[in-house]
PDB file of C-alpha atoms in Angstrom:
ATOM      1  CA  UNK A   5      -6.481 106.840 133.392  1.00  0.00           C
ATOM      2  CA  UNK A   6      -4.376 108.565 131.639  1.00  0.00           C
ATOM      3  CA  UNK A   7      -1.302 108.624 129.431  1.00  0.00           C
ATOM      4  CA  UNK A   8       1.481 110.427 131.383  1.00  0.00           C
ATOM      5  CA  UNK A   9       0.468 108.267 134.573  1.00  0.00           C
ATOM      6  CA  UNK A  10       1.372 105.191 132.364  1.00  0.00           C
ATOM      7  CA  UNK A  11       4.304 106.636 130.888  1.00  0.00           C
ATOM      8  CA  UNK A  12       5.853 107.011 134.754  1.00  0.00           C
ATOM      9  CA  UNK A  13       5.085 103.595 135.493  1.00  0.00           C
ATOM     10  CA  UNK A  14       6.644 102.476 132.690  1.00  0.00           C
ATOM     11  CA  UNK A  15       9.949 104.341 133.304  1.00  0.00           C
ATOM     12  CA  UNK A  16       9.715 103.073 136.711  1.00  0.00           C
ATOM     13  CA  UNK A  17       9.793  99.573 135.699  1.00  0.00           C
ATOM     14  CA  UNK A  18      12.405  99.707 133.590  1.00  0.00           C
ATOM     15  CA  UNK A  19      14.772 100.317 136.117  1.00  0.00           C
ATOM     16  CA  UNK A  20      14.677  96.525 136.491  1.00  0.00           C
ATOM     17  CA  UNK A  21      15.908  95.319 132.737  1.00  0.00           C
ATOM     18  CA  UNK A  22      17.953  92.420 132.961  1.00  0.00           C
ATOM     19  CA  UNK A  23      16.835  91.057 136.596  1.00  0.00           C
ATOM     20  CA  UNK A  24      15.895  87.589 136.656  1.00  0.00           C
ATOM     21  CA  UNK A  25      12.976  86.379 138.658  1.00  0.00           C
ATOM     22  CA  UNK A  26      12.595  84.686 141.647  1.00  0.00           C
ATOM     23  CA  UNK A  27       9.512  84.754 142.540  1.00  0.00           C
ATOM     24  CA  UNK A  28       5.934  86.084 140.930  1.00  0.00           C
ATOM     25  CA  UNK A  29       2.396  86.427 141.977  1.00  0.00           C
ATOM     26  CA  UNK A  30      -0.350  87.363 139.684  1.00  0.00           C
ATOM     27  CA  UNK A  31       1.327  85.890 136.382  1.00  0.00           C
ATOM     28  CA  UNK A  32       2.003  82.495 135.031  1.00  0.00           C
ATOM     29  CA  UNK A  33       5.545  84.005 134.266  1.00  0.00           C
ATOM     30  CA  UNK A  34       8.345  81.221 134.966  1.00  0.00           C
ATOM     31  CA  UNK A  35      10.559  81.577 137.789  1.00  0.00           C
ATOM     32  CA  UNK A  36      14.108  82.730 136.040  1.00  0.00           C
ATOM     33  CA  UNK A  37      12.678  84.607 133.428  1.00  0.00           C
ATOM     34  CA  UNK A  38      14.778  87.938 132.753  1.00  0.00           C
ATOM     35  CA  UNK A  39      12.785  91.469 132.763  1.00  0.00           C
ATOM     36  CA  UNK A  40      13.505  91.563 129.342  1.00  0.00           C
ATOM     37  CA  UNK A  41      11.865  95.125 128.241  1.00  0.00           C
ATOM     38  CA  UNK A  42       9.045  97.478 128.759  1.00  0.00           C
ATOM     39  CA  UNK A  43       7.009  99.070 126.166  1.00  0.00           C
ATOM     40  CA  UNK A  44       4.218 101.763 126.562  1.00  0.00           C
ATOM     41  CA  UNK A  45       1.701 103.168 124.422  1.00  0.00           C
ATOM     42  CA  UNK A  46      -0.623 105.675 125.939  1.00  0.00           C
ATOM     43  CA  UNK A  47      -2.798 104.175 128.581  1.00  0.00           C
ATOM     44  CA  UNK A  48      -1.242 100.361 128.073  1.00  0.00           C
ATOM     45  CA  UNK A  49       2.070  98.899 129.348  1.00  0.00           C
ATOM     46  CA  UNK A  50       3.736  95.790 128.657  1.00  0.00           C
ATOM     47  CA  UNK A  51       6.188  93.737 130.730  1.00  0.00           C
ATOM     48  CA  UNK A  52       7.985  91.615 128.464  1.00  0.00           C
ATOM     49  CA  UNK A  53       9.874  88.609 130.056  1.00  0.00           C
ATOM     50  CA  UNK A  54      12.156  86.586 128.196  1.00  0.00           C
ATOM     51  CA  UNK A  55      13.287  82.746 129.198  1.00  0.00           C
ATOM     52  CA  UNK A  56      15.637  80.318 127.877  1.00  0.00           C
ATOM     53  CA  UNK A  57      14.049  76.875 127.204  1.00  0.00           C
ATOM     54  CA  UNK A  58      15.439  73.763 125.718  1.00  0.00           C
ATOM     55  CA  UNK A  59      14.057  70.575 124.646  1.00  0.00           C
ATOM     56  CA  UNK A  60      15.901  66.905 124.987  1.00  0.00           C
ATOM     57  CA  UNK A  61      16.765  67.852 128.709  1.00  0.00           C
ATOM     58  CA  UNK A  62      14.901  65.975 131.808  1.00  0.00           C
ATOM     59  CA  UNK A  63      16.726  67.955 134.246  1.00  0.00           C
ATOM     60  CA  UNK A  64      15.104  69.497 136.662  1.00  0.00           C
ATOM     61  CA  UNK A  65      16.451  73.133 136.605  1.00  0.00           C
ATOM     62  CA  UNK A  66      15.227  73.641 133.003  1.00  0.00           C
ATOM     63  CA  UNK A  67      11.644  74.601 132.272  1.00  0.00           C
ATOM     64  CA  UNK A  68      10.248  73.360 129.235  1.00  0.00           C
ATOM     65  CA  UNK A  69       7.943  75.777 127.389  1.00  0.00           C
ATOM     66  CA  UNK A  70       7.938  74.549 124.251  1.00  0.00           C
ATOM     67  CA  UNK A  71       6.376  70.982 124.891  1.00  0.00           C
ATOM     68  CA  UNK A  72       3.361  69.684 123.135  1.00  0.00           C
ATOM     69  CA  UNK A  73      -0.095  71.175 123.869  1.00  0.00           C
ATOM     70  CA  UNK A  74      -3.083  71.380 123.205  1.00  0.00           C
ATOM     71  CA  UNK A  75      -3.823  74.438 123.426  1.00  0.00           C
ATOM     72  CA  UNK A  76      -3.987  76.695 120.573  1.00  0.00           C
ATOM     73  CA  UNK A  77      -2.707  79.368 122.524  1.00  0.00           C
ATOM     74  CA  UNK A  78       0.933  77.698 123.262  1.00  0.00           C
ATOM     75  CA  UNK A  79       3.407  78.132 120.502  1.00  0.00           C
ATOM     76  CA  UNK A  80       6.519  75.408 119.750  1.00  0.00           C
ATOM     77  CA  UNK A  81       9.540  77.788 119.750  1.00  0.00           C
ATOM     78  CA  UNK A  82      11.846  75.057 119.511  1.00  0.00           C
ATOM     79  CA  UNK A  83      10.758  73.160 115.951  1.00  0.00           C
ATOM     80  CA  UNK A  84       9.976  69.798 115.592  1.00  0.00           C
ATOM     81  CA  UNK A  85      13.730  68.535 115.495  1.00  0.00           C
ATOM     82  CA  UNK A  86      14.362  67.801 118.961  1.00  0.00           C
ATOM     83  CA  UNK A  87      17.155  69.655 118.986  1.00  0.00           C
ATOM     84  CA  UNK A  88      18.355  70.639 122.720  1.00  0.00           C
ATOM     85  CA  UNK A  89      19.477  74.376 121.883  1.00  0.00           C
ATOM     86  CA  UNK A  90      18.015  76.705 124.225  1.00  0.00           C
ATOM     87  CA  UNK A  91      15.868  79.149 122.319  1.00  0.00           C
ATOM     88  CA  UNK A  92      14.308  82.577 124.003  1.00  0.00           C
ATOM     89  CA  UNK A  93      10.622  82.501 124.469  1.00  0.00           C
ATOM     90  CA  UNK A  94       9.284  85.910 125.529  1.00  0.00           C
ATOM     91  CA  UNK A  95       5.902  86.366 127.307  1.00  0.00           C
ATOM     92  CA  UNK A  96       4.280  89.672 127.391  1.00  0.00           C
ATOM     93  CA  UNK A  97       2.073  90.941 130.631  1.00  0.00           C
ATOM     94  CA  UNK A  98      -0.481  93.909 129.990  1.00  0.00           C
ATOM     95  CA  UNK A  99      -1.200  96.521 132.161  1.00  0.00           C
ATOM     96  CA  UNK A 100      -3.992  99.181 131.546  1.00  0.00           C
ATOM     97  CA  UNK A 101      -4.077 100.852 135.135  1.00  0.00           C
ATOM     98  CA  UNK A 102      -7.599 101.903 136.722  1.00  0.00           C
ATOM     99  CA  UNK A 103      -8.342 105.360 138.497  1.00  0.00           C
ATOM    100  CA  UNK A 104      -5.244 105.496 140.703  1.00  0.00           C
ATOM    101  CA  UNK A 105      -3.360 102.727 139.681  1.00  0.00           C
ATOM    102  CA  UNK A 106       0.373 102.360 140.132  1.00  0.00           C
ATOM    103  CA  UNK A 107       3.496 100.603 139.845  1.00  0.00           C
ATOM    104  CA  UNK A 108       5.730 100.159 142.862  1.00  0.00           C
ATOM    105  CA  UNK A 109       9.548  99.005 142.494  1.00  0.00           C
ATOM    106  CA  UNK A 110      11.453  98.096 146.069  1.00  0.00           C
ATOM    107  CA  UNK A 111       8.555  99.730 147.409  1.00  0.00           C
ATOM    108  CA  UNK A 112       9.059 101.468 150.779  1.00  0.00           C
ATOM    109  CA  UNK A 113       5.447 101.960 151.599  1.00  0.00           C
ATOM    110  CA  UNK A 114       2.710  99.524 150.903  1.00  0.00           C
ATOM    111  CA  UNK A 115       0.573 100.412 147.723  1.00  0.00           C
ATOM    112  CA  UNK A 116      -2.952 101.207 147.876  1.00  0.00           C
ATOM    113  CA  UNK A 117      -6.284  99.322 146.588  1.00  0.00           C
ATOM    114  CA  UNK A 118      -5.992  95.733 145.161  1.00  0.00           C
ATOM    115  CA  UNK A 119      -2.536  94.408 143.858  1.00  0.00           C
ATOM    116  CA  UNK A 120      -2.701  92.593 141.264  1.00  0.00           C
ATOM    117  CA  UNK A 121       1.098  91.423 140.171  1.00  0.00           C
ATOM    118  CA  UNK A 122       4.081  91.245 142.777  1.00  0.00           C
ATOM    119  CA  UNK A 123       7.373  89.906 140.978  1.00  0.00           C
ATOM    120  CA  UNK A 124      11.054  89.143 143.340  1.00  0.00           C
ATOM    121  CA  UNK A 125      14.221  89.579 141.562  1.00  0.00           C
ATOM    122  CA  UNK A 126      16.987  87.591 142.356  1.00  0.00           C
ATOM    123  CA  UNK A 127      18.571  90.196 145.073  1.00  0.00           C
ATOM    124  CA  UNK A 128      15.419  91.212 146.641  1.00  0.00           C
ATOM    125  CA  UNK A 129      14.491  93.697 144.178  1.00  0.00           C
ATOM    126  CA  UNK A 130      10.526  94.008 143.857  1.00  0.00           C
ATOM    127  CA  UNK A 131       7.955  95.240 141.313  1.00  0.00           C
ATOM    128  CA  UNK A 132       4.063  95.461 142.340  1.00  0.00           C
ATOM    129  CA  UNK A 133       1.224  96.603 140.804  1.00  0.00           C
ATOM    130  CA  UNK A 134      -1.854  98.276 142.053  1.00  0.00           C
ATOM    131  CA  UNK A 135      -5.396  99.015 140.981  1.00  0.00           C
ATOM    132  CA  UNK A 136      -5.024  97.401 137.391  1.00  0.00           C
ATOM    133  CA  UNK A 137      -8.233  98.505 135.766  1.00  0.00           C
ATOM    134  CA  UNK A 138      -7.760  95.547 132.930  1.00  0.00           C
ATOM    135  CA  UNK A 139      -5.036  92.843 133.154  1.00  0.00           C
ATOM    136  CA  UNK A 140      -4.554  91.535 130.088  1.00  0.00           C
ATOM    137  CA  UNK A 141      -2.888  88.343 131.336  1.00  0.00           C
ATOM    138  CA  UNK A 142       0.189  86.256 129.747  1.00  0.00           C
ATOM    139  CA  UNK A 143       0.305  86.510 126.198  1.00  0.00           C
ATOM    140  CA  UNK A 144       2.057  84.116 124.139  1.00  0.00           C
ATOM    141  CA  UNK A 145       5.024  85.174 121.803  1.00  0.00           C
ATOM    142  CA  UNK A 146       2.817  85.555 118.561  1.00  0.00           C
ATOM    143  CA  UNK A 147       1.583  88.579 120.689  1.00  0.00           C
ATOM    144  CA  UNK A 148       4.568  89.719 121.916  1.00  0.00           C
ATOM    145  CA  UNK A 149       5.239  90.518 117.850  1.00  0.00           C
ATOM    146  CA  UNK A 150       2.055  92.115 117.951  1.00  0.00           C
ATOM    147  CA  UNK A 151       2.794  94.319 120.432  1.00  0.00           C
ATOM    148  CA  UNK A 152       5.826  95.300 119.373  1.00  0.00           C
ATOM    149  CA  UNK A 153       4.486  96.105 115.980  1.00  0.00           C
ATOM    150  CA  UNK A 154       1.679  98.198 117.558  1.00  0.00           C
ATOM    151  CA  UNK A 155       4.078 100.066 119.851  1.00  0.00           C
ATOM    152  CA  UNK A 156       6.451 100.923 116.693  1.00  0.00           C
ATOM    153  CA  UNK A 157       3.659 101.796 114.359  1.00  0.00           C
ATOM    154  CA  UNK A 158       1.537 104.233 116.684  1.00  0.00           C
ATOM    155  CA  UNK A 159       4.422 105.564 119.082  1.00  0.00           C
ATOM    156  CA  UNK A 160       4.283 109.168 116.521  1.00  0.00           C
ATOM    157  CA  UNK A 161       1.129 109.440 117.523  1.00  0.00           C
ATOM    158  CA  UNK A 162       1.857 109.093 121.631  1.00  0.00           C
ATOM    159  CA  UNK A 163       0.759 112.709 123.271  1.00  0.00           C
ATOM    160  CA  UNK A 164       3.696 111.608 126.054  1.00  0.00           C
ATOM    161  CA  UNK A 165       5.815 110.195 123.499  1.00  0.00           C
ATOM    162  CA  UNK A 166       9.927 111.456 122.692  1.00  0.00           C
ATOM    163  CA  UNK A 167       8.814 110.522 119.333  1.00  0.00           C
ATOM    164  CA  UNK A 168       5.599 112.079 118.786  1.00  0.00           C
ATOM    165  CA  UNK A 169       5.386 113.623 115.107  1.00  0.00           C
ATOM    166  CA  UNK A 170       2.740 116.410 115.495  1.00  0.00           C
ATOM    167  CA  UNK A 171       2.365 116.255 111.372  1.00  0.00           C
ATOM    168  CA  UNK A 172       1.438 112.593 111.561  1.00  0.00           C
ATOM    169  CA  UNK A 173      -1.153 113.263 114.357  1.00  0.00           C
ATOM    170  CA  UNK A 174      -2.366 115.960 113.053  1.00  0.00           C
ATOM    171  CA  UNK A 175      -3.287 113.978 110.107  1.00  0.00           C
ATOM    172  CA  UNK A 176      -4.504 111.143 111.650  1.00  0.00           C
ATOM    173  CA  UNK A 177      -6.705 113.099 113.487  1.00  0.00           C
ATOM    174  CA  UNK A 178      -7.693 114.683 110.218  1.00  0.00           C
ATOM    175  CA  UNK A 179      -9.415 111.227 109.137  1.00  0.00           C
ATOM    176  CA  UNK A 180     -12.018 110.648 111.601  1.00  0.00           C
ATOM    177  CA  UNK A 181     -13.980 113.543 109.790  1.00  0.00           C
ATOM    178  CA  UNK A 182     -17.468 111.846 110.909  1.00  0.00           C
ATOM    179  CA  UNK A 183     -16.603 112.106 114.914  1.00  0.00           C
ATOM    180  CA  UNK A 184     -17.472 114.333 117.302  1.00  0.00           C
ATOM    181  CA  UNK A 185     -13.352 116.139 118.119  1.00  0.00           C
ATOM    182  CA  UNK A 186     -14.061 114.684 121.721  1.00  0.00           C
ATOM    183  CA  UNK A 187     -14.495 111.362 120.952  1.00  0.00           C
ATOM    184  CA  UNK A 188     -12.034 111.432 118.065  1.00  0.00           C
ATOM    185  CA  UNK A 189      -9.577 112.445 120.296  1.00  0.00           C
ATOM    186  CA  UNK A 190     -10.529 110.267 122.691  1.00  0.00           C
ATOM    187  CA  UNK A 191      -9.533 106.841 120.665  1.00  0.00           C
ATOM    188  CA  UNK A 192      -6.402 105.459 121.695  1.00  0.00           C
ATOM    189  CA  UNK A 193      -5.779 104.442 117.798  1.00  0.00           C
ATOM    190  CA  UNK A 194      -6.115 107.997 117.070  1.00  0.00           C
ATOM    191  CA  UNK A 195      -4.170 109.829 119.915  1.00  0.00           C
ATOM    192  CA  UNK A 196      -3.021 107.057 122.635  1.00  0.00           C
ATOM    193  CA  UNK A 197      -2.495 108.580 125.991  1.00  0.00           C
ATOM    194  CA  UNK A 198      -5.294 111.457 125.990  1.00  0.00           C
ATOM    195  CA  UNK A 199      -8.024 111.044 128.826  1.00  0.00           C
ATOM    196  CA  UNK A 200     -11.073 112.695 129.513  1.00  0.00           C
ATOM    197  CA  UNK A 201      -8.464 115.864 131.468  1.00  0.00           C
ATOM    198  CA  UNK A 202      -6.146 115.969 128.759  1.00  0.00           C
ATOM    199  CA  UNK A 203      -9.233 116.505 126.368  1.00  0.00           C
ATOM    200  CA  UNK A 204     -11.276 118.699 128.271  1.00  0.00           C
ATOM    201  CA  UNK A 205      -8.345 120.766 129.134  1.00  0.00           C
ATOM    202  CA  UNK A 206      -6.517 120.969 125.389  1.00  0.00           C
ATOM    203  CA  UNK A 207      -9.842 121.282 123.791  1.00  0.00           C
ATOM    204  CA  UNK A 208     -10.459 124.467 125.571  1.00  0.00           C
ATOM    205  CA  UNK A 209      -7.172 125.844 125.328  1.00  0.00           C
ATOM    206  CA  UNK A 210      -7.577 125.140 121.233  1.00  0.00           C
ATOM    207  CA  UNK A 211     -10.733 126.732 121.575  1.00  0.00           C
ATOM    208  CA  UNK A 212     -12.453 124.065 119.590  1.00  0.00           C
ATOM    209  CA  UNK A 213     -16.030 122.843 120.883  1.00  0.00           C
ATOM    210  CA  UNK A 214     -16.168 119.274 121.990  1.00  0.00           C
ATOM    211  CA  UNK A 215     -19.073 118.822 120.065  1.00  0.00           C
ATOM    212  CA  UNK A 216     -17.954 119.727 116.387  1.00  0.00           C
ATOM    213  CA  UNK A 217     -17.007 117.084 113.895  1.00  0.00           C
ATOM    214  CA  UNK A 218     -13.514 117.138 112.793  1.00  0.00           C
ATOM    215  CA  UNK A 219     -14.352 117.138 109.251  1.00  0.00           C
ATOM    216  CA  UNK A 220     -15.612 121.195 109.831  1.00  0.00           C
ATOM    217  CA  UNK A 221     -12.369 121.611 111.809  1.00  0.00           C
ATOM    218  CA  UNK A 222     -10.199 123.973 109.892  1.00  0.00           C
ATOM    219  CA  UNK A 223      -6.452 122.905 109.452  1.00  0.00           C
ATOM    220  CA  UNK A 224      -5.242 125.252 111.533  1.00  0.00           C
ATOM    221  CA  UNK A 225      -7.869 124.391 114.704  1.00  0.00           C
ATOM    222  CA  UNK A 226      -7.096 120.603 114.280  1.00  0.00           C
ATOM    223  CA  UNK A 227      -3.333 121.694 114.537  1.00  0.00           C
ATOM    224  CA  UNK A 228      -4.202 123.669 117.764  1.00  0.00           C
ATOM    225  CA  UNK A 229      -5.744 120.473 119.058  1.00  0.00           C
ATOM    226  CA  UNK A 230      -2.919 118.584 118.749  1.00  0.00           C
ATOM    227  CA  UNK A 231      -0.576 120.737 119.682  1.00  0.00           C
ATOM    228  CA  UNK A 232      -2.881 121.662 123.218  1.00  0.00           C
ATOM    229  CA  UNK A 233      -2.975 117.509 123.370  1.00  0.00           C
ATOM    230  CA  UNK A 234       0.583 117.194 123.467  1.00  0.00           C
ATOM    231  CA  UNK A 235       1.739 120.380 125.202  1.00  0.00           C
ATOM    232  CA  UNK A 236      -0.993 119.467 128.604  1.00  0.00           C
ATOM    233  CA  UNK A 237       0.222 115.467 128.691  1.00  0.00           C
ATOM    234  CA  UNK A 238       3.896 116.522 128.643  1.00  0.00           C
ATOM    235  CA  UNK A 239       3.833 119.455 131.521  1.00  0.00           C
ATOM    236  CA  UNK A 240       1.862 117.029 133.382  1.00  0.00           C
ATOM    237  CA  UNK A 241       4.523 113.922 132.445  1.00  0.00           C
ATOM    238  CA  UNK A 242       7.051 116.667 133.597  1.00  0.00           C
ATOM    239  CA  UNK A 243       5.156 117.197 137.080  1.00  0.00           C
ATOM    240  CA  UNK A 244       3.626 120.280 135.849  1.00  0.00           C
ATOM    241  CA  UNK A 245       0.299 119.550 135.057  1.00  0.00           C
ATOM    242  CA  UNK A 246      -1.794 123.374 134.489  1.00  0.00           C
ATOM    243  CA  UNK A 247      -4.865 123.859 136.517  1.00  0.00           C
ATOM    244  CA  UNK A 248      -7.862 122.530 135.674  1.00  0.00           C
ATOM    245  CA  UNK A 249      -9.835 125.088 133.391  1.00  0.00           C
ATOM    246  CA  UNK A 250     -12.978 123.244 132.676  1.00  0.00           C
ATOM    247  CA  UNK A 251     -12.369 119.417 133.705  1.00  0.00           C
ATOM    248  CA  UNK A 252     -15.061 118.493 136.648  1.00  0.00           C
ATOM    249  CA  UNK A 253     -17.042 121.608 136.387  1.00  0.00           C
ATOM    250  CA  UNK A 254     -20.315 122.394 135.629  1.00  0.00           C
TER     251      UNK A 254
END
C-alpha cells in the first residue's frame, strides 16, 4: 500500500463532488447525503458526505440526525433550541486500501477481491471500493474536524503531495534521530505516503543504508532521502514508476 495508489483513488473520487446519494452499501451514510469532498494523506482517504438535517419536522422526507442519543459517539448539531433550521452534518468514511485495493467510479468492469463500499448517485453514477485493508467506518463530525486538521497540518510532508515542502520534511525527518532511516521513513507522521518500494527504492538511490540512525545522517544524505522519497512516489503518481533496483530481491 502505498501513497501514489491512494492519491489516484482519491482523484478518482472526486470526480463525483456535489452528487447526492441514492443508494449506499457498506456505510451507515444517509440516503441524500451530497459527496461533499475528498481528502488524502498518504496511504488514507476520506469520503466526506455532508447532509442537511432539521429538527421540529415529522415529515417523512427529512432525516433527523441530530436527535437524542445515547451514544457518546452521536453529536447534537442542531442545539438544544428546537429550532427547525436545517444545519449540515458531515460524516467522514476512511479508506486505507490493502495490497491491490481500488476505487471504481461508473465502473465498466467488475472490481476484483472483496468490495467493501458501493454508493448510487442520483443519475446512476457509481463509486465502489475494493480490497480495503482497514475501513475505518462512519465517523462523526468531531472527527471530520480532526481530519481536516490532520490533512492541513501534515499535507507538506505528503511524498505525492502538490504541496510538499522538501525543507519541512527534511526537518521532520531530522527529529527521529533514535530510528533506524527505514523505519523513520516508514511512519506515516513522518513521511505519509512512502511504502516499503518507495523506501527501498529512494534509500538506495540516496545511497543511505537502511540500517543507520538518522541522527548519524549528515544534512546533506537526509536531504538526498527526501528528495529520492519524493522524486520515486511522483514518477510513479505520474505512471512512471523506475524499475525496481533492490525492492523484492535478495
Amino acid at each position: 500500500v502505498e501513497g501514489p495508489g491512494a492519491t489516484k483513488n482519491a482523484r478518482n473520487a472526486r470526480k463525483l463532488v456535489g452528487c447526492r446519494l441514492a443508494s449506499v452499501d457498506g456505510a451507515d451514510v444517509p440516503v441524500g447525503a451530497r459527496l461533499a469532498d475528498v481528502l488524502c494523506l498518504g496511504k488514507e482517504v476520506w469520503l466526506i458526505f455532508a447532509s442537511e438535517a432539521a429538527t421540529g419536522d415529522d415529515s417523512d422526507d427529512v432525516v433527523d440526525l441530530c436527535g437524542g442519543s445515547d451514544d457518546d459517539s452521536v453529536i447534537d448539531l442542531c442545539g438544544s433550541d428546537g429550532a427547525s433550521t436545517p444545519r449540515t452534518c458531515e460524516h467522514a468514511v476512511r479508506l486505507h486500501f490493502g495490497m491491490s485495493g481500488s476505487l471504481k467510479v461508473d465502473a465498466k468492469t467488475p472490481g476484483y477481491g472483496a468490495r467493501a463500499l458501493r454508493c448510487t448517485f442520483d443519475g446512476g453514477r457509481t463509486l465502489e471500493v475494493f480490497n480495503v485493508g482497514e475501513y475505518g467506518g462512519v465517523h462523526p463530525a468531531r472527527d471530520v474536524e480532526r481530519v481536516r486538521e490532520k490533512v492541513f497540518t501534515r499535507t507538506s510532508l505528503d511524498v505525492c503531495s502538490d504541496a510538499f515542502d522538501p525543507a519541512a520534511a527534511a526537518a521532520r525527518l531530522a527529529r527521529e534521530t533514535s530510528k533506524y532511516v527505514a523505519v523513520a521513513t516508514m511512519d506515516q507522521g513522518v513521511s505519509p505516503g512512502t511504502g516499503n518500494i518507495i523506501k527501498n527504492e529512494a534509500l538506495h538511490r540516496a545511497r543511505v543504508a537502511p540500517d543507520r540512525k538518522v541522527g548519524d545522517l549528515s544534512e546533506d544524505e537526509v536531504t538526498a532521502v527526501v528528495r529520492e522519497l519524493r522524486s520515486y512516489a511522483r514518477a510513479w503518481l505520474a505512471g512512471r514508476r523506475p524499475p525496481f533496483l533492490v525492492y523484492d530481491k535478495a
